[in-house]
Short mmCIF file of C-alpha atoms and ligand atoms in Angstrom, two decimals:
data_model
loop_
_atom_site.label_atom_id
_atom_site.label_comp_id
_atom_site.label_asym_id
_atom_site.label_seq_id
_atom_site.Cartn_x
_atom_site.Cartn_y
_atom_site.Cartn_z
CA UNK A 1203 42.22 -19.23 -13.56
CA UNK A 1204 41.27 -21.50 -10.90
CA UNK A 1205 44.33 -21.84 -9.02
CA UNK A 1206 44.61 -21.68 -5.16
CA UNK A 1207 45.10 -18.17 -3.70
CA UNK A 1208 47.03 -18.97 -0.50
CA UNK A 1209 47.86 -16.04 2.57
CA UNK A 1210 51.40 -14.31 1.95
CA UNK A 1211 54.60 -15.90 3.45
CA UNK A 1212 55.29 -15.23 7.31
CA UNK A 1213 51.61 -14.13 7.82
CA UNK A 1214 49.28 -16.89 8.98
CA UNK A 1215 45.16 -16.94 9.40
CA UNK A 1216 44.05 -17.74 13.37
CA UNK A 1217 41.49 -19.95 12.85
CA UNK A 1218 38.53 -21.12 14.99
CA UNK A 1219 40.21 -23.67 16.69
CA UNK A 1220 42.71 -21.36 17.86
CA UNK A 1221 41.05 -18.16 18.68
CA UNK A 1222 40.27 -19.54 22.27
CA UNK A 1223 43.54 -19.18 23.12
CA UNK A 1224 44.18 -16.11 22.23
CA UNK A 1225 41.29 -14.84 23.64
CA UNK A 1226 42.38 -16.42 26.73
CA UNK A 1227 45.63 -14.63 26.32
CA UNK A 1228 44.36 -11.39 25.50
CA UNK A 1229 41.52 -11.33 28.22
CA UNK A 1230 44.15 -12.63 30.73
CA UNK A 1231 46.70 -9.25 29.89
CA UNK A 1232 43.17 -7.05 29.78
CA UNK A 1233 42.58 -7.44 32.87
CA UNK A 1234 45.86 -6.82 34.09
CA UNK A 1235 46.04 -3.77 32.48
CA UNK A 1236 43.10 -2.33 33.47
CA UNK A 1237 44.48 -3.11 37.43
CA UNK A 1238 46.95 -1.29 36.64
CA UNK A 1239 44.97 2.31 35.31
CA UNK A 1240 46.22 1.73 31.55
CA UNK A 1241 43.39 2.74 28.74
CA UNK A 1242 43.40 1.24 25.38
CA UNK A 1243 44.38 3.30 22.78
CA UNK A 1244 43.88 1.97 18.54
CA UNK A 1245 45.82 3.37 16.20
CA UNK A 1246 45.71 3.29 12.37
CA UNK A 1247 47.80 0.08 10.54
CA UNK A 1248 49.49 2.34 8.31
CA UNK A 1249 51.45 5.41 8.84
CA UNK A 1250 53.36 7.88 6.73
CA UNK A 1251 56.98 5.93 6.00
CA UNK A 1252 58.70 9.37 7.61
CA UNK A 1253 57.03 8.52 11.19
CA UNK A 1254 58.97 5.38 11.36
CA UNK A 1255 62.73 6.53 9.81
CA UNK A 1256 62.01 9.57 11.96
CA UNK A 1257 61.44 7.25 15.48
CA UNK A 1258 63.02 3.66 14.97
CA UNK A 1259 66.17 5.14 13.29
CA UNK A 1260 67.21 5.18 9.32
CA UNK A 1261 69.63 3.42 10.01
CA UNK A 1262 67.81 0.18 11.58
CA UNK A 1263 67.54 -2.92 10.60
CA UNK A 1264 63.41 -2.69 10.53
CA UNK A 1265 63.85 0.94 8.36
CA UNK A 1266 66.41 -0.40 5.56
CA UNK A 1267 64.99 -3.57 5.29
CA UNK A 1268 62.44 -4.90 6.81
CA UNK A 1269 59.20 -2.41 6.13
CA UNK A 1270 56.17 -2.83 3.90
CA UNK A 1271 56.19 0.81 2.20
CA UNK A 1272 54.84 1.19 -0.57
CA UNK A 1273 53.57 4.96 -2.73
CA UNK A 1274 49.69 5.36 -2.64
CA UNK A 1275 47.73 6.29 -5.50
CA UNK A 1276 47.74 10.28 -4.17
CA UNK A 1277 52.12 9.77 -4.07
CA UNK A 1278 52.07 9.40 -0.38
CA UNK A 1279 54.98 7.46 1.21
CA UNK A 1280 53.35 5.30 3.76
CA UNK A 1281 54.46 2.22 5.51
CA UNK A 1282 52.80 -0.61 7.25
CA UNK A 1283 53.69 -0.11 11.02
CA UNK A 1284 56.36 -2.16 12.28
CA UNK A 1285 55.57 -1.21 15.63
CA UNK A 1286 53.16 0.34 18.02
CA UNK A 1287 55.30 3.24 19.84
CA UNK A 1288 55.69 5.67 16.83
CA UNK A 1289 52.18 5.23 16.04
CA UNK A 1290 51.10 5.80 19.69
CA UNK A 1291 53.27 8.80 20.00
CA UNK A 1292 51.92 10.32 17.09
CA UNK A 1293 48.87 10.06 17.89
CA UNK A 1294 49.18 11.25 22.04
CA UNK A 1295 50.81 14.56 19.95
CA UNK A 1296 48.09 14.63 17.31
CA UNK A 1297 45.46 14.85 19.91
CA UNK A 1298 47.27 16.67 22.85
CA UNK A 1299 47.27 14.12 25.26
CA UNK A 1300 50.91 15.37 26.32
CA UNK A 1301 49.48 18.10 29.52
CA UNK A 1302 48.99 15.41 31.87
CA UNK A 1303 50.76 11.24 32.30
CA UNK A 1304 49.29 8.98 30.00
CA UNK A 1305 49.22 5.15 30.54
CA UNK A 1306 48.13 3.91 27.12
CA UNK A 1307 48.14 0.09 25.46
CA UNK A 1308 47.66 -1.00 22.30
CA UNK A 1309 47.36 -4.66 21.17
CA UNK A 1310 47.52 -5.75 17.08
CA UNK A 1311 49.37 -6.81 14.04
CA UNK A 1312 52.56 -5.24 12.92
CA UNK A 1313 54.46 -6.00 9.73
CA UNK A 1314 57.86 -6.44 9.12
CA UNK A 1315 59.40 -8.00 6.30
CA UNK A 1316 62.04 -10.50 8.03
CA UNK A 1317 62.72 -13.90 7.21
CA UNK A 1318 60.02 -16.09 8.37
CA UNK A 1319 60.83 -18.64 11.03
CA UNK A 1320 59.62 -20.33 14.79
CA UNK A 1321 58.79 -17.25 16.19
CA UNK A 1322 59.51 -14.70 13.53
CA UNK A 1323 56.54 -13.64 11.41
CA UNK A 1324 55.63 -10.81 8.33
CA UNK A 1325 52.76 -10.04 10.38
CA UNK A 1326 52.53 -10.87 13.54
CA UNK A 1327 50.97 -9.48 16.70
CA UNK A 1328 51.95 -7.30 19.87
CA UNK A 1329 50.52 -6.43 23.05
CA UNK A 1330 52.41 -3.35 24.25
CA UNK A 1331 52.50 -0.15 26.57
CA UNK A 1332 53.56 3.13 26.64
CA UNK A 1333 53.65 5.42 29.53
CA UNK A 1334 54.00 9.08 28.69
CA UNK A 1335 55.25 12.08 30.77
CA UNK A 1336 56.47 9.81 34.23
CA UNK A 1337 60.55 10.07 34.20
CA UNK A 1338 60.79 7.33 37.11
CA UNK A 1339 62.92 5.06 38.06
CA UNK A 1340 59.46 4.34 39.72
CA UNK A 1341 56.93 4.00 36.75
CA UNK A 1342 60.64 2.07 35.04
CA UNK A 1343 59.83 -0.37 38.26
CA UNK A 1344 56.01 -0.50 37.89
CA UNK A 1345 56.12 -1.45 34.03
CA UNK A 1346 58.41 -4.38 34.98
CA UNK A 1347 56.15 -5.41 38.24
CA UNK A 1348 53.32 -5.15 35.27
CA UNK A 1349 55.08 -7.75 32.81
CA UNK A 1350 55.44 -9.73 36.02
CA UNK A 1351 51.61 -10.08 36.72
CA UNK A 1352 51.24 -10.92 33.08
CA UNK A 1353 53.20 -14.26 33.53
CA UNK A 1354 51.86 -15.04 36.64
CA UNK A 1355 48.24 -14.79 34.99
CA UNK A 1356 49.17 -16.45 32.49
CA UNK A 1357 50.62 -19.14 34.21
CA UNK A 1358 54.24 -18.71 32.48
CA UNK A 1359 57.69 -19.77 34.59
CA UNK A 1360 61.06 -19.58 33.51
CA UNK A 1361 61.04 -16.37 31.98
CA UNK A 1362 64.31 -14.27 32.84
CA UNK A 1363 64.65 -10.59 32.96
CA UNK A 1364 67.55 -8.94 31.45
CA UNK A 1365 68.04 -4.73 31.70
CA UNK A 1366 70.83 -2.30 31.01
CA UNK A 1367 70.94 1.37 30.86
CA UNK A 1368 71.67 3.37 27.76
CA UNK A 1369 72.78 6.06 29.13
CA UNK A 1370 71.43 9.72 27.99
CA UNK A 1371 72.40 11.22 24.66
CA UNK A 1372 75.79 13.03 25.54
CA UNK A 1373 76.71 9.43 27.85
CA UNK A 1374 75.96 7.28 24.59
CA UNK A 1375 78.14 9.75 22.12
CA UNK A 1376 80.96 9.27 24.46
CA UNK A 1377 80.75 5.54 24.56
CA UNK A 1378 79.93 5.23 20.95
CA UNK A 1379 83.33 7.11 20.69
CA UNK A 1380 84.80 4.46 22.94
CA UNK A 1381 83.26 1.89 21.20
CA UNK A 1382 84.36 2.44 17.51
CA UNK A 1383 87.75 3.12 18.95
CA UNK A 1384 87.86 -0.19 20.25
CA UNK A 1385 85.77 -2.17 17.42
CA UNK A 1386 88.37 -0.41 14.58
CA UNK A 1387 91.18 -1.74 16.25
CA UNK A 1388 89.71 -5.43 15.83
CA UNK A 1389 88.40 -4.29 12.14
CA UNK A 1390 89.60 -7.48 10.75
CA UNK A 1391 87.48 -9.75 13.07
CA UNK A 1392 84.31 -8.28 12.72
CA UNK A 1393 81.66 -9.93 10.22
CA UNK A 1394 80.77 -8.09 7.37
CA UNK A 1395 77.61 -6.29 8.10
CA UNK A 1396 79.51 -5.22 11.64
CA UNK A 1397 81.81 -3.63 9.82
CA UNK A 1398 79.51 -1.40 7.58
CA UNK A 1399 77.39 -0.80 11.15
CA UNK A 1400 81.33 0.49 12.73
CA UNK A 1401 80.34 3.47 10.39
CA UNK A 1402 76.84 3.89 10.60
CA UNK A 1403 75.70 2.37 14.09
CA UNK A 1404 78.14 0.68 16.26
CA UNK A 1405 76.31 0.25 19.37
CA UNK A 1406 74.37 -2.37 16.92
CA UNK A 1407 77.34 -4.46 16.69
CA UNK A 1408 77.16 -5.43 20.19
CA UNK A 1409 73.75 -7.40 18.58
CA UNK A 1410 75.99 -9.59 15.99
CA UNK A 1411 75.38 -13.21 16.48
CA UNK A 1412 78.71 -14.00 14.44
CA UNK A 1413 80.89 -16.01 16.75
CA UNK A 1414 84.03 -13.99 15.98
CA UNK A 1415 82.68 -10.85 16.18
CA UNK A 1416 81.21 -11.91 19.39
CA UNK A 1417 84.89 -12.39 20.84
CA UNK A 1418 85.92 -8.91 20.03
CA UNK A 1419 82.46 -7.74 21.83
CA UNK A 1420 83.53 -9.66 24.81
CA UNK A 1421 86.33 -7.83 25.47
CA UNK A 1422 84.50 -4.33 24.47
CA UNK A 1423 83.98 -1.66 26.71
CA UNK A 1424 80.63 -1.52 28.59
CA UNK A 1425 77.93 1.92 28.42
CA UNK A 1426 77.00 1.28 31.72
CA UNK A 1427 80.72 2.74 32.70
CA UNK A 1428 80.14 5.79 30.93
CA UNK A 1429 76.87 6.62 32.76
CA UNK A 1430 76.83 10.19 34.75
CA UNK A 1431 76.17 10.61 38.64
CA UNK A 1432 72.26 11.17 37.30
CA UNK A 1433 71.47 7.73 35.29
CA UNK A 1434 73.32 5.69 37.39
CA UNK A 1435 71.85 6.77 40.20
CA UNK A 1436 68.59 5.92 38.20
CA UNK A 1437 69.80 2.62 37.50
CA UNK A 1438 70.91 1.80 40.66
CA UNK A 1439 67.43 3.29 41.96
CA UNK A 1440 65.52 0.51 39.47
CA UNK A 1441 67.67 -2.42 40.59
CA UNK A 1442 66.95 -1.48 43.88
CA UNK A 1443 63.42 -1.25 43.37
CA UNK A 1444 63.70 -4.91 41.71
CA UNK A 1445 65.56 -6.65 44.89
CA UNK A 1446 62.92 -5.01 46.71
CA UNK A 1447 59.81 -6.55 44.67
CA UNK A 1448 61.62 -9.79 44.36
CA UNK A 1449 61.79 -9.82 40.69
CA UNK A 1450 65.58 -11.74 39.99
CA UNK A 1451 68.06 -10.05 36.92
CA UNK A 1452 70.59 -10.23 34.86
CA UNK A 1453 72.44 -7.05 34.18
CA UNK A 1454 73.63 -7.34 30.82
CA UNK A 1455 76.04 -4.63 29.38
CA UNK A 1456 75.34 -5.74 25.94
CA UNK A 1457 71.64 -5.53 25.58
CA UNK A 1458 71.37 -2.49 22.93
CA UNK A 1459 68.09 -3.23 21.47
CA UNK A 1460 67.53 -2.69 17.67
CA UNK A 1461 65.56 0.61 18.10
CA UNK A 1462 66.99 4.02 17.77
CA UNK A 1463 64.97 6.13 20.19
CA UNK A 1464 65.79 4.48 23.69
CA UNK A 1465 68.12 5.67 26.26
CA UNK A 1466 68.52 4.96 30.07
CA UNK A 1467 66.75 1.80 31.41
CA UNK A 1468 66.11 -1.54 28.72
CA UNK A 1469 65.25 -4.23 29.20
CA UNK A 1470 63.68 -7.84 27.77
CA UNK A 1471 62.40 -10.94 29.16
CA UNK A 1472 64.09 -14.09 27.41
CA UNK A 1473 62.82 -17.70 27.05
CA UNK A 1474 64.71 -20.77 26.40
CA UNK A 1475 61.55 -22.11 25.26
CA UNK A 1476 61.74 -21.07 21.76
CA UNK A 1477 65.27 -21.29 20.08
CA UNK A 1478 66.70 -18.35 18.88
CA UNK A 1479 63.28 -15.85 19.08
CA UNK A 1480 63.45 -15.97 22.91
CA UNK A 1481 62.91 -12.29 23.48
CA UNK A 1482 58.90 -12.59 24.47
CA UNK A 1483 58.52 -8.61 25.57
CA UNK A 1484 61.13 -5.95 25.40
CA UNK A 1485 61.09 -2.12 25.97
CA UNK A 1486 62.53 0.58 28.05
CA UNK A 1487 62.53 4.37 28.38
CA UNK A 1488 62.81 7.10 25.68
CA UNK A 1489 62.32 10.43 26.58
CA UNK A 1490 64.17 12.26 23.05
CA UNK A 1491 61.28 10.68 21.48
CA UNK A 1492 58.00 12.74 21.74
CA UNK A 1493 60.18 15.88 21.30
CA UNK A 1494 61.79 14.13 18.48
CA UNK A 1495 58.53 13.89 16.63
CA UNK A 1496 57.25 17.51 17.16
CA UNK A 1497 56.16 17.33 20.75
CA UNK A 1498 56.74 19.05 23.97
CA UNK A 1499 59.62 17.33 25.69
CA UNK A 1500 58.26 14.37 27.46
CA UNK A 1501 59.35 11.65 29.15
CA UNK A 1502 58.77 8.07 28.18
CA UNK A 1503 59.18 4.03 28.97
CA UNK A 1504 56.83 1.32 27.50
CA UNK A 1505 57.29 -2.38 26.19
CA UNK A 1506 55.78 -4.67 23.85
CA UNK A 1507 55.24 -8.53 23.91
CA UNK A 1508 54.99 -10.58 20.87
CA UNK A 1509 51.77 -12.59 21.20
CA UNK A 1510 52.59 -15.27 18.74
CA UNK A 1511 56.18 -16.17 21.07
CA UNK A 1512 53.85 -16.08 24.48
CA UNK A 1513 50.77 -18.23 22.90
CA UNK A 1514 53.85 -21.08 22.23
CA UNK A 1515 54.44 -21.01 26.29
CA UNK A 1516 50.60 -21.57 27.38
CA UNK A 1517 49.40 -25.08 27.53
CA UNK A 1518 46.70 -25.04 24.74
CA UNK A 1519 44.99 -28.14 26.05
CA UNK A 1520 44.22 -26.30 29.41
CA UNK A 1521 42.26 -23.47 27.77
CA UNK A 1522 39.58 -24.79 26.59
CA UNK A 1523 37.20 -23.32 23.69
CA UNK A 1524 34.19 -24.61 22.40
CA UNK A 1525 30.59 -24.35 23.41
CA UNK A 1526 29.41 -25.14 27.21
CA UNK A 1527 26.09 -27.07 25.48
CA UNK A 1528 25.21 -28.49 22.27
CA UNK A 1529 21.39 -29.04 21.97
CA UNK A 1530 20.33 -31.94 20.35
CA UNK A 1531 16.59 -32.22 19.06
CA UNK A 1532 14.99 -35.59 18.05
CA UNK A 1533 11.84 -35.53 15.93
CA UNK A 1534 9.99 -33.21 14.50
CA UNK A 1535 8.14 -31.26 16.65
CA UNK A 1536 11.60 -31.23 19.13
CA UNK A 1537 13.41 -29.72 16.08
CA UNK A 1538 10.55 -26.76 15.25
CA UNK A 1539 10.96 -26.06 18.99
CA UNK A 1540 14.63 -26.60 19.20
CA UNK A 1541 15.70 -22.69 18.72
CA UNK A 1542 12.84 -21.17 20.56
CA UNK A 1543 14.06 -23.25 23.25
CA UNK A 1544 17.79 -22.31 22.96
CA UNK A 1545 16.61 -18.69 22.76
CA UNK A 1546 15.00 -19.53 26.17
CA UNK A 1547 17.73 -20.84 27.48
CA UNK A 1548 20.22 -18.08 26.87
CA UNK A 1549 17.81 -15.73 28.32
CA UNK A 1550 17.60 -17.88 31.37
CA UNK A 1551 21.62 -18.65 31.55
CA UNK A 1552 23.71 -15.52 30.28
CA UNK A 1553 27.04 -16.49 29.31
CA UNK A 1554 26.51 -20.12 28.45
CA UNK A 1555 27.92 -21.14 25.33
CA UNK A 1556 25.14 -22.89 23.57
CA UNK A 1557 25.11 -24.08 19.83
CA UNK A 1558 21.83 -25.18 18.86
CA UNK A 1559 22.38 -28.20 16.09
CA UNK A 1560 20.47 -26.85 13.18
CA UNK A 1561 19.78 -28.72 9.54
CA UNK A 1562 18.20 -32.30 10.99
CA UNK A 1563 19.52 -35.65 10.58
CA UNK A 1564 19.04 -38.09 12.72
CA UNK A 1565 20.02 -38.50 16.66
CA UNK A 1566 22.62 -40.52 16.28
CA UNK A 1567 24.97 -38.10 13.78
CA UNK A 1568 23.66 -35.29 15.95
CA UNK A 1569 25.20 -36.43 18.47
CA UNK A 1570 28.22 -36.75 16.64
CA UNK A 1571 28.59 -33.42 15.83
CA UNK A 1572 27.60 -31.91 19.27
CA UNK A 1573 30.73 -34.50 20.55
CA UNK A 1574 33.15 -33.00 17.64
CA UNK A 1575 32.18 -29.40 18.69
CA UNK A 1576 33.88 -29.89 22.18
CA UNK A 1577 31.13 -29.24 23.94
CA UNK A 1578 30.81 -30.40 27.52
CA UNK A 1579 27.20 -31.52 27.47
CA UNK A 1580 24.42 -32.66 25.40
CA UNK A 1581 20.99 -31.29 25.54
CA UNK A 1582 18.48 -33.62 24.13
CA UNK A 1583 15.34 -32.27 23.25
CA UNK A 1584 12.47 -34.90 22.15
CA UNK A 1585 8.91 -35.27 22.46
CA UNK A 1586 8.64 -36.45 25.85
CA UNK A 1587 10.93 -33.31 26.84
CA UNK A 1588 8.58 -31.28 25.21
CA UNK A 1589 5.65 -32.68 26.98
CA UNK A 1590 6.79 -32.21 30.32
CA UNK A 1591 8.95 -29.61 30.46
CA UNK A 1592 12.32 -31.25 30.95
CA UNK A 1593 15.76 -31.53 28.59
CA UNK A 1594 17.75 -34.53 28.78
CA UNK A 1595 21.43 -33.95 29.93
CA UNK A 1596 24.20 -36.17 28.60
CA UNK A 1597 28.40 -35.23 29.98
CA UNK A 1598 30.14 -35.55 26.82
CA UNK A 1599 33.33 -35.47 28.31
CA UNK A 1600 33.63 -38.08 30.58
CA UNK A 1601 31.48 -41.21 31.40
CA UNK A 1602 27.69 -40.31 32.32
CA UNK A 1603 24.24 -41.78 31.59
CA UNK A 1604 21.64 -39.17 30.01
CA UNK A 1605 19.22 -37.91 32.64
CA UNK A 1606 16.20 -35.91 32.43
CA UNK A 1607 16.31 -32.52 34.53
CA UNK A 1608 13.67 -29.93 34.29
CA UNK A 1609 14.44 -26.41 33.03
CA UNK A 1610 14.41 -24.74 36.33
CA UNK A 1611 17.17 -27.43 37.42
CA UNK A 1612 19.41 -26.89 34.23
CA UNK A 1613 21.42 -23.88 35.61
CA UNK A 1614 22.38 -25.69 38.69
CA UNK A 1615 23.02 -28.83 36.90
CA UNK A 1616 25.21 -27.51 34.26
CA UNK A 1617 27.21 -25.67 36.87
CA UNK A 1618 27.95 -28.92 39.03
CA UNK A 1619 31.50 -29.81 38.79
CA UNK A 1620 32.07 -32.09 36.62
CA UNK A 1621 33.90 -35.73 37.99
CA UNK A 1622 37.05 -34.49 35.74
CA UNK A 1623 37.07 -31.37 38.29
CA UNK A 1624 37.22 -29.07 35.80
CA UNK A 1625 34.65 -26.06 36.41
CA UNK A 1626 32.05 -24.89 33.70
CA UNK A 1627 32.88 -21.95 31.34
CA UNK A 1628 29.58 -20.31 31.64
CA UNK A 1629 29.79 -19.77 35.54
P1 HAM B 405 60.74 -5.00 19.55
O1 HAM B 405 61.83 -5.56 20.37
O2 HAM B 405 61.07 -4.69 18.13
O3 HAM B 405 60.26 -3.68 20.30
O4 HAM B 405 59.49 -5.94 19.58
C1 HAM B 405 58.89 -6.33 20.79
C2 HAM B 405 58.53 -7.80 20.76
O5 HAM B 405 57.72 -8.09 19.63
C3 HAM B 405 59.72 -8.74 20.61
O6 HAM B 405 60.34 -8.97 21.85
C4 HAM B 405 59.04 -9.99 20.10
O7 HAM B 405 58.46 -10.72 21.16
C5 HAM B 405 57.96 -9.43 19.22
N1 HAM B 405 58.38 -9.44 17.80
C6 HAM B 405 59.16 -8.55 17.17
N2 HAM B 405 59.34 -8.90 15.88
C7 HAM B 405 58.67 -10.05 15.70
C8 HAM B 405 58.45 -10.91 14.57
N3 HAM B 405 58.96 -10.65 13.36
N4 HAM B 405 57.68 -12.02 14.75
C9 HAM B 405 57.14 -12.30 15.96
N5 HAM B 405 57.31 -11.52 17.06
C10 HAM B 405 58.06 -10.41 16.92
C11 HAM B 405 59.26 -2.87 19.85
O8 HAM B 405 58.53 -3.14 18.94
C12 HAM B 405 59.07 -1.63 20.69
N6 HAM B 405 58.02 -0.82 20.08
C13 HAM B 405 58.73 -2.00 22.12
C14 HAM B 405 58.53 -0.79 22.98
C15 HAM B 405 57.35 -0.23 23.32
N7 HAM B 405 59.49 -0.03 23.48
C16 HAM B 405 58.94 0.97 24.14
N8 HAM B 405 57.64 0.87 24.03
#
């Protein structure tokens, strides 16, 4: 029994060399968020299964077919979340958060069992928000103007921004009427799994991707036409807001989303970056939903972004990980010395990155490794360092002789910008 145990289809390790850029990534939206007033709030991975039919719909894709549930040894039906808003919901219920606005976010893996492609994990990660008890348009604006910041500290162009309105209960029954009027006259055109949806969910058929069914939607009629005096006026009040903040948009009547609990504004921010798993954040408002799950009535809007899609827009070579230093010690009494000195320095220098080379060998495959971690410098620590106090200093990363400084100069001399311009991590 010695065969290789590898990770599960569709869910992937991060490793090392990666992490950097995540960390970049989620560091990046931190800060955003907290400039913004929004608290983190960390939910359990696994809920019970009836949270998620209750909030996301039965009769969802990500309900009938796409969650890990599973019985637990005590007969419990739970699931692995497939998303972060039931979850957060629950738990702002749970815990009465619900007497005064809540701006929460959440950031982790969710699980859904699709089929794995670019873009489209098992397990894969989101970064999302949920603001709890503001019925806008305003806070609608503000959680759009927030997605905004993210790209511009990320350093992300070409995004688009699409939104449509949903209408409120009573407006959506009425179209949904309209709708599988229209859709049963064209019966015969539709793809198969439109068809069983014309029954079960029709506003999901304005999702297909089948080419004919597509033409049939084309010529469907449009929600936003069956919106009272009230959500219009709320739409109108968020577009307004957006030509306002500058923020360009694509009304698009067909933009349903695959989530049973929204209504009024929805929207998603599209990439053709990525193929077919452009949608790199998506969200809008649903205010049925806390009441829906046993809550007071309260009004809601939030979005997610899937970190995986986002990480595949940043240029990886500009974030760079790896340690600032890598001391280097030659000889023996250098490499007894060589961690009491790193301790030193890390006390001196908070925030540098230092890896101390531990386990000998001689200078010259030392130095090979300290080059292969990435770091930006070489420390070389050998007698005549030892003697008098100083630490030899070698760029790694662009041309440079080794020169000695003394420990009091190393801050300032591992801050200098560096002749590549690039600017020192630890600073
Ligand atoms: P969602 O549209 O299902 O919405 O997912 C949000 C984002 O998560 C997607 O736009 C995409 O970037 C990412 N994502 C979804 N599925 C996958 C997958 N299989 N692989 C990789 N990335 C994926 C929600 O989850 C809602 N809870 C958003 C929300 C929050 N609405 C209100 N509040």
């Amino acid at each position: 029994m010695s065969g290789k145990i590898q990770a599960i289809r569709g869910m992937h390790d991060i490793l090392p060399e990666r992490s950097a850029l995540w960390q970049h990534l989620e560091d990046r939206v931190r800060n955003v968020l907290e400039a913004y007033g929004y608290r983190e709030m960390r939910t359990p991975l696994v809920e019970v299964t009836e949270l998620f039919k209750r909030s996301i719909g039965e009769v969802t894709d990500i309900v009938e077919k796409e969650m890990y549930s599973f019985e637990d040894r005590g007969g419990d039906q739970l699931s692995l979340r497939p998303e972060g808003t039931a979850s957060c919901v629950r738990a702002a219920i749970e815990h009465g958060l619900l007497d005064q606005p809540q701006r929460i976010w959440y950031r982790g893996p969710m699980f859904r069992r699709e089929r794995p492609q670019r873009g489209r994990y098992r397990q894969f990660h989101q970064i999302g928000v949920e603001v709890l008890g503001l019925t806008g348009p305003d806070i609608d604006l503000e959680t759009i103007l927030l997605t905004r910041r993210f790209w511009q500290a990320l350093g992300l162009d070409g995004l688009r921004l699409e939104i449509n309105s949903l209408g409120d209960a009573p407006e959506r029954a009425r179209y949904r009427g309209a709708l599988t009027d229209y859709l049963d006259t064209h019966r015969d055109a539709l793809d198969e799994d439109s068809r069983k949806r014309l029954t079960t969910n029709p506003l999901r058929v304005l999702d297909s991707k089948d080419p004919g069914t597509r033409a049939v939607i084309d010529g469907a009629p449009s929600l936003i036409d069956f919106l009272g005096e009230e959500t219009r006026g709320h739409f109108d009040q968020l577009c307004a807001g957006l030509d306002a903040a500058g923020i360009d948009y694509h009304v698009n009547p067909r933009l349903v989303r695959g989530l049973d609990y929204y209504n009024r504004t929805v929207f998603e921010w599209i990439t053709d970056a990525l193929g077919a798993q452009g949608t790199v954040c998506a969200g809008g408002r649903y205010d049925g939903l806390v009441e829906q799950l046993g809550g007071k009535a309260t009004p809601a809007v939030g979005f997610a972004m899937g970190v995986e899609r986002l990480l595949e827009l940043i240029d990886a070579d500009a974030v760079r990980g790896g340690p600032d230093a890598y001391l280097v010690a030659v000889g023996e009494r250098a490499q007894q010395q060589a961690l009491l000195l790193a301790e030193r320095l890390r006390e001196r220098m908070p925030g540098l990155r230092l890896l101390c080379h531990c386990g000998g060998g001689s200078f010259k495959s030392q130095f090979k490794k300290a080059d292969r971690s990435g770091a930006r410098w070489a420390l070389v620590l050998g007698d005549d360092e030892l003697d008098n106090g100083s630490i030899g200093l070698k760029p790694l990363r662009e041309a440079g002789a080794q020169r000695a400084v003394t420990l009091d100069a190393l801050p300032a001399a591992l801050s200098e910008t560096t002749a590549a311009g690039g600017e020192p991590t630890h600073s």
